[in-house]
mmCIF file of N, CA and C in Angstrom:
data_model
loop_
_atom_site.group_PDB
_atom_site.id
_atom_site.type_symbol
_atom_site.label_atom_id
_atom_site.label_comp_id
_atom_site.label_asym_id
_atom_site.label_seq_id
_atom_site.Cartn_x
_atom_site.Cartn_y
_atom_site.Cartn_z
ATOM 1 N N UNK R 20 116.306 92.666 51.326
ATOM 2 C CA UNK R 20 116.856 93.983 51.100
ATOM 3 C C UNK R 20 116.711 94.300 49.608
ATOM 4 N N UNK R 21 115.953 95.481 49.347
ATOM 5 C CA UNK R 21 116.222 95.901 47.495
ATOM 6 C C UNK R 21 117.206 96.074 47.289
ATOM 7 N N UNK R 22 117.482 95.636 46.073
ATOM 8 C CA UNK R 22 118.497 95.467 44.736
ATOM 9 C C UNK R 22 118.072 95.895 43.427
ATOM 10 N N UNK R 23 118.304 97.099 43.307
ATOM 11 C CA UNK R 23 117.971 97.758 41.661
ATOM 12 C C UNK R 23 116.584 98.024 41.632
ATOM 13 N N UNK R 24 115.703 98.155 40.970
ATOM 14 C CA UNK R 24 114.542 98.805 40.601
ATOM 15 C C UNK R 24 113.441 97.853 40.680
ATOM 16 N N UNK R 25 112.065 98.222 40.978
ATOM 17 C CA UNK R 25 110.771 97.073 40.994
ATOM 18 C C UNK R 25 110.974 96.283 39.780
ATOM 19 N N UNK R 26 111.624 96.191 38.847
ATOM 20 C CA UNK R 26 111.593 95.358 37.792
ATOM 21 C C UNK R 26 112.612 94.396 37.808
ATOM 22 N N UNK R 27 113.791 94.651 38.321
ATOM 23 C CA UNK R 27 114.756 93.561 38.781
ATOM 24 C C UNK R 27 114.174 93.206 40.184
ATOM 25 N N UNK R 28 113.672 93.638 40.729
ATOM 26 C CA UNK R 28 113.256 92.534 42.264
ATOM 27 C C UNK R 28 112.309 91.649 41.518
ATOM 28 N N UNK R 29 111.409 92.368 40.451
ATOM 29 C CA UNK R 29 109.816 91.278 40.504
ATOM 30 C C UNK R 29 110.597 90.458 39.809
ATOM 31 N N UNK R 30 111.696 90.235 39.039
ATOM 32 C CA UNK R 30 112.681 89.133 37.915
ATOM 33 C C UNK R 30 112.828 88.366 39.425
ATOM 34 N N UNK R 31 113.972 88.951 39.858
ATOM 35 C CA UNK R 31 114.367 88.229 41.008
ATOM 36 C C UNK R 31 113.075 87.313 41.678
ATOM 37 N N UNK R 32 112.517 88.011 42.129
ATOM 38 C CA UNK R 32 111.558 87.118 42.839
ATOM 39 C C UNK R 32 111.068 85.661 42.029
ATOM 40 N N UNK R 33 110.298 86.050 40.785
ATOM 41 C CA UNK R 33 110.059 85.273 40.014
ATOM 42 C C UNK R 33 110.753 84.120 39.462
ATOM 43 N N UNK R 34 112.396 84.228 39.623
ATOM 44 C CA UNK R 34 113.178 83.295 39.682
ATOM 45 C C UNK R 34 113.181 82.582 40.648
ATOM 46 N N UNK R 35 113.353 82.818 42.104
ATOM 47 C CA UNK R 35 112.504 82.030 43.032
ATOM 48 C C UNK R 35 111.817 81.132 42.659
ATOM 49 N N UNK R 36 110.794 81.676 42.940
ATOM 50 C CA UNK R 36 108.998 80.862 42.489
ATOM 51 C C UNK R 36 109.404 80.173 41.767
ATOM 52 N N UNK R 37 109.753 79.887 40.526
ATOM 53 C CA UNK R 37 110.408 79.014 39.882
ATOM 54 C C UNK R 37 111.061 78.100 40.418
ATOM 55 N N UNK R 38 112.059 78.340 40.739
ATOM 56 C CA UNK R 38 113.139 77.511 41.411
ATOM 57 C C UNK R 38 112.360 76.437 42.545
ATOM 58 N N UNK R 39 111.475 76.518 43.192
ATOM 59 C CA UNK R 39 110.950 76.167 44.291
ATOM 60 C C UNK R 39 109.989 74.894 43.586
ATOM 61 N N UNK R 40 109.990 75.111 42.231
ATOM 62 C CA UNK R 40 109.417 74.313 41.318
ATOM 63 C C UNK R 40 110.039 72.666 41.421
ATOM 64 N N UNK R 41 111.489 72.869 41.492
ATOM 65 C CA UNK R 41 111.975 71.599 41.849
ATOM 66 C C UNK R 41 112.604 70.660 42.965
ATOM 67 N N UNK R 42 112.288 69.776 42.764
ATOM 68 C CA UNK R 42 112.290 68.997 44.370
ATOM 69 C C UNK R 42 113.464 69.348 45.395
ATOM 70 N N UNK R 43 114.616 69.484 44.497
ATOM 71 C CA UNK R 43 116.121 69.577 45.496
ATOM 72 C C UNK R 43 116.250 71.016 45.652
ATOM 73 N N UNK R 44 115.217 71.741 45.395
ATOM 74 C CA UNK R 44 116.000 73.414 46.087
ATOM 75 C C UNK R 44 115.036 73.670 47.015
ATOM 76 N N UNK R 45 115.512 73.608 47.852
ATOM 77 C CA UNK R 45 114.524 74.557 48.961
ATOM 78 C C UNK R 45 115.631 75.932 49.424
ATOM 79 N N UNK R 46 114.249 77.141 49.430
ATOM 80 C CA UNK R 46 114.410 78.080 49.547
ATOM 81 C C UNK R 46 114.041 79.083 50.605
ATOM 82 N N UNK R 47 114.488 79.764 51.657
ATOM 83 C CA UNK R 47 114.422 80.171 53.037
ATOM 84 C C UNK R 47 114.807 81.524 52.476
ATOM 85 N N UNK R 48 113.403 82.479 52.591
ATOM 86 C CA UNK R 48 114.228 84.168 52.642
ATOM 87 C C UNK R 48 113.860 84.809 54.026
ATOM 88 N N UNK R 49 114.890 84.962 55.074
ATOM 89 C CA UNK R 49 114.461 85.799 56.142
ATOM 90 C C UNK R 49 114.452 86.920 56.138
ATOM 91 N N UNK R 50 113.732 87.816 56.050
ATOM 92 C CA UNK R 50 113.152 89.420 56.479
ATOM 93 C C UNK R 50 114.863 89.781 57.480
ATOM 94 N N UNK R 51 115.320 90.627 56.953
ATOM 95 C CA UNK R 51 116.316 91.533 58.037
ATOM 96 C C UNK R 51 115.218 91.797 59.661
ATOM 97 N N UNK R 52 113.860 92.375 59.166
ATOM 98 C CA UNK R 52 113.198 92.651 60.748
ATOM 99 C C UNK R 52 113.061 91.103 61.329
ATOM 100 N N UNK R 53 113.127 89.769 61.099
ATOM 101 C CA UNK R 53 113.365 89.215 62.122
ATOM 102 C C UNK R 53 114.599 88.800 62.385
ATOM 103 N N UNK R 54 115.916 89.856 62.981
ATOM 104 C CA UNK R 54 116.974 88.907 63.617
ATOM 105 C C UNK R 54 117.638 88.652 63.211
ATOM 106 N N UNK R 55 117.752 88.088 61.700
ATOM 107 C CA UNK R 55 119.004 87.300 60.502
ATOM 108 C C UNK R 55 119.846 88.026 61.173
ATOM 109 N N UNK R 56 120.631 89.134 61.487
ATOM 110 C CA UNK R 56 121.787 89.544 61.173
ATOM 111 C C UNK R 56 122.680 88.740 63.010
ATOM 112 N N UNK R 57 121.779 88.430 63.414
ATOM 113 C CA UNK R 57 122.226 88.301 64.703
ATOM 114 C C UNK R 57 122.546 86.886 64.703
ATOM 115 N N UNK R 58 121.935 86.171 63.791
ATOM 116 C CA UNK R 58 122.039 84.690 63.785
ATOM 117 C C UNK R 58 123.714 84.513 62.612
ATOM 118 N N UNK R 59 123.382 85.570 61.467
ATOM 119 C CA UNK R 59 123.854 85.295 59.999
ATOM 120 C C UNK R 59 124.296 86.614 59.349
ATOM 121 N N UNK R 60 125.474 86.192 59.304
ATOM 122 C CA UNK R 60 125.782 87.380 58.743
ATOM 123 C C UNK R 60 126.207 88.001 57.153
ATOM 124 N N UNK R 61 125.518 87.143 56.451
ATOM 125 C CA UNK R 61 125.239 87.453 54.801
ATOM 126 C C UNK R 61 124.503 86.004 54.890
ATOM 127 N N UNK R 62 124.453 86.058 53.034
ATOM 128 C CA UNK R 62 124.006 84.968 52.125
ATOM 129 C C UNK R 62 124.603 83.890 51.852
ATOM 130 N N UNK R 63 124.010 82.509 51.857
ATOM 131 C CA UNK R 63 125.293 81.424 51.301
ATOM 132 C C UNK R 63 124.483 80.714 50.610
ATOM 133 N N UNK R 64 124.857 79.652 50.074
ATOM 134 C CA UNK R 64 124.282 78.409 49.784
ATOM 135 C C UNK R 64 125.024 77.519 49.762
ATOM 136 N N UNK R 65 124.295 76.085 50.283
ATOM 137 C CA UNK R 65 124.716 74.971 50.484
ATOM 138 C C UNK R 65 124.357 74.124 49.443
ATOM 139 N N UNK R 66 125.409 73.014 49.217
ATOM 140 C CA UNK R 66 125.254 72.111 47.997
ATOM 141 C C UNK R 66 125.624 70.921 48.530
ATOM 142 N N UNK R 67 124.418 70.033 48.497
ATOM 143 C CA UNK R 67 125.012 68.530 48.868
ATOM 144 C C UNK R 67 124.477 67.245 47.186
ATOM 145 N N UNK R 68 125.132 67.603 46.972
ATOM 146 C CA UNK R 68 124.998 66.345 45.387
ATOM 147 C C UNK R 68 125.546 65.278 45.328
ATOM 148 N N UNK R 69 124.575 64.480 45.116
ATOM 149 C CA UNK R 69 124.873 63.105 45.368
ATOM 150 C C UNK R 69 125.565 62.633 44.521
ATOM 151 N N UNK R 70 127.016 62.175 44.977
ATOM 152 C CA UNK R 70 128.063 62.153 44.038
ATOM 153 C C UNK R 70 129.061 62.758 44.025
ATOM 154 N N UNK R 71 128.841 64.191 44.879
ATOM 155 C CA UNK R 71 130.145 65.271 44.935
ATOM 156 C C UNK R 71 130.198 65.491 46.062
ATOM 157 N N UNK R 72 131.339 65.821 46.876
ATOM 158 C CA UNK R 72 131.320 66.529 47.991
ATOM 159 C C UNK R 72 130.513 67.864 48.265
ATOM 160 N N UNK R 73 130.329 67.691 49.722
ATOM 161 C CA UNK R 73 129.170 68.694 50.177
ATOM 162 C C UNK R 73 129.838 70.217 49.972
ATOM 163 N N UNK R 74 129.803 71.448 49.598
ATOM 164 C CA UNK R 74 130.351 72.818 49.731
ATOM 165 C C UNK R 74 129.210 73.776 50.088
ATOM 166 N N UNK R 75 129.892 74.767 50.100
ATOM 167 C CA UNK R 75 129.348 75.752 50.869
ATOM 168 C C UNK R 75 129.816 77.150 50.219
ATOM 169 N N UNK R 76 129.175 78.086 49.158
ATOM 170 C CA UNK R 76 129.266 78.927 48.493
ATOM 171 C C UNK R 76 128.936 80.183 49.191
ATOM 172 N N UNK R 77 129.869 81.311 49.289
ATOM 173 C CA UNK R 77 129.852 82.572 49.683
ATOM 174 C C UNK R 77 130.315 83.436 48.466
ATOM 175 N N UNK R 78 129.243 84.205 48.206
ATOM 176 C CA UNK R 78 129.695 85.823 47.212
ATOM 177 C C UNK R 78 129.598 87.081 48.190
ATOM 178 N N UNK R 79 130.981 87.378 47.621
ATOM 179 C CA UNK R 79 131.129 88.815 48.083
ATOM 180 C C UNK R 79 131.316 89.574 47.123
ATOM 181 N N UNK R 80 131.107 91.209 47.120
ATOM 182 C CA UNK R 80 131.424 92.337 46.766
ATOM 183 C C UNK R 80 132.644 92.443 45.427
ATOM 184 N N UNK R 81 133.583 91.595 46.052
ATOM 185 C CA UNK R 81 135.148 91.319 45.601
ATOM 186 C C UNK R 81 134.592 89.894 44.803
ATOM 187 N N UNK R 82 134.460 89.128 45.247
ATOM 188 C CA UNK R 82 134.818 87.526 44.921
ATOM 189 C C UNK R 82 134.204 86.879 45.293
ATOM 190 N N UNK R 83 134.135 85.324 45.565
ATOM 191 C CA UNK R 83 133.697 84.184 45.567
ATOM 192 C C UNK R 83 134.281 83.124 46.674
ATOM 193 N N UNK R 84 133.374 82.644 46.954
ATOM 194 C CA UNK R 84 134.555 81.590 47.474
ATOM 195 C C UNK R 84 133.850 80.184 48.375
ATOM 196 N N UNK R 85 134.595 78.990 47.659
ATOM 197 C CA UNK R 85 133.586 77.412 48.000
ATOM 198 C C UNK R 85 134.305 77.165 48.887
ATOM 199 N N UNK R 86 133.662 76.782 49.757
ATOM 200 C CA UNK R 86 133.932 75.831 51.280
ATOM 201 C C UNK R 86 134.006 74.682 51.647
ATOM 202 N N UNK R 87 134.999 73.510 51.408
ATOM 203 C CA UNK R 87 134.739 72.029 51.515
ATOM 204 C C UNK R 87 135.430 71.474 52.543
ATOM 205 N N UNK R 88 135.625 72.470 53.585
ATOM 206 C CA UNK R 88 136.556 71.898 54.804
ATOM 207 C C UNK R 88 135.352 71.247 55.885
ATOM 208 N N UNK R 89 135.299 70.086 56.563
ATOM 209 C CA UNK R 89 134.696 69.741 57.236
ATOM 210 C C UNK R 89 134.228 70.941 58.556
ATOM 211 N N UNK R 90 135.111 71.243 59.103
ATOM 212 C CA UNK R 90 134.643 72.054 60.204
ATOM 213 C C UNK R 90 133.498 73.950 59.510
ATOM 214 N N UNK R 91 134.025 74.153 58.486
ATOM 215 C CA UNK R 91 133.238 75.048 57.906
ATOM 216 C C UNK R 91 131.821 74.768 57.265
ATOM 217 N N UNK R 92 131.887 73.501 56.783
ATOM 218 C CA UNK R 92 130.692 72.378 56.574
ATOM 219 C C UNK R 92 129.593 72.405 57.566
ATOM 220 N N UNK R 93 130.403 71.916 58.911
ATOM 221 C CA UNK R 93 129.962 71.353 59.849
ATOM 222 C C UNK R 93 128.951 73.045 60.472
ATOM 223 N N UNK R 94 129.706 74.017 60.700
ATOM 224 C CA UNK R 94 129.264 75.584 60.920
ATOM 225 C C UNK R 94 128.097 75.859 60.080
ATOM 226 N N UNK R 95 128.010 75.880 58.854
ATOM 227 C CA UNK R 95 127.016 76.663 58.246
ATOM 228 C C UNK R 95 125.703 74.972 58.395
ATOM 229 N N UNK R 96 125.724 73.795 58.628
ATOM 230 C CA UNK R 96 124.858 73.328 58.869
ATOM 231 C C UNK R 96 124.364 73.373 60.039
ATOM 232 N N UNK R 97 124.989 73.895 61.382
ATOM 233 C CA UNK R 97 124.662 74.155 62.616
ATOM 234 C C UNK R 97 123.852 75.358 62.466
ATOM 235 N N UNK R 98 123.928 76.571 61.359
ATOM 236 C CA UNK R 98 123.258 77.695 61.341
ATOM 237 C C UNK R 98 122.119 77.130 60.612
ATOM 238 N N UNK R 99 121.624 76.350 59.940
ATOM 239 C CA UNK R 99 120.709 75.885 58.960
ATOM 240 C C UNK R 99 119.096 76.370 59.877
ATOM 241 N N UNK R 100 119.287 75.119 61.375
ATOM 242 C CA UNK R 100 117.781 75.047 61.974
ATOM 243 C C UNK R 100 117.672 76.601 62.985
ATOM 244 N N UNK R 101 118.731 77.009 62.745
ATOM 245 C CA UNK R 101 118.831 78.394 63.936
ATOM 246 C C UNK R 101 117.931 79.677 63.239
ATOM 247 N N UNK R 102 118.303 79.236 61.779
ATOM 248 C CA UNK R 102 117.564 79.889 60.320
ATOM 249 C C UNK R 102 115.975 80.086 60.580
ATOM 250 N N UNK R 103 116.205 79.063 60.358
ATOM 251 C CA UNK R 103 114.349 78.098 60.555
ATOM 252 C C UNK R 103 113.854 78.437 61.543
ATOM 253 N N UNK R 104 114.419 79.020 63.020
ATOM 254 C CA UNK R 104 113.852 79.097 64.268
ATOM 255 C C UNK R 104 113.064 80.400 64.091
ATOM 256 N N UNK R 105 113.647 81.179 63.309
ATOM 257 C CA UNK R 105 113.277 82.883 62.974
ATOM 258 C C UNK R 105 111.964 83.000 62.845
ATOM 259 N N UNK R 106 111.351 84.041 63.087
ATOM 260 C CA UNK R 106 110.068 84.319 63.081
ATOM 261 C C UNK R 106 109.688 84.954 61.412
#
């Protein structure tokens, strides 16, 4: 979905590409036309660091907010391969 002007997407993007540069980020962008919204219903990211407990980061509009409860854990890794199934 655009966000601000061709010059903040091509930043954006380009931060990507970057990012993909190093071994521990992998990066999944699904197209709204295949489906995401039916599987997922925003953006998250997952953090598993070796050494820290696993969380689960949601931004909203308002705020923020990390996830380290097992069963919420357990949810957004069940959505992970459902991700991946997308066309």
């Amino acid at each position: 979905m655009p966000v601000g002007d061709a010059a903040i997407m091509h930043d954006q993007l380009l931060h990507l590409v970057f990012s993909t540069a190093q071994s521990h980020i992998t990066i999944r962008v699904v197209p709204m036309s295949a489906g995401a919204r039916s599987v997922c219903r925003g953006s998250f990211r997952m953090f598993d660091i070796q050494g820290a407990s696993p969380l689960v980061y949601l931004e909203s509009w308002v705020g923020a907010l990390f996830l380290d409860v097992d069963t919420f854990l357990a949810s957004y890794r069940d959505l992970a391969p459902k991700l991946a199934a997308l066309p």
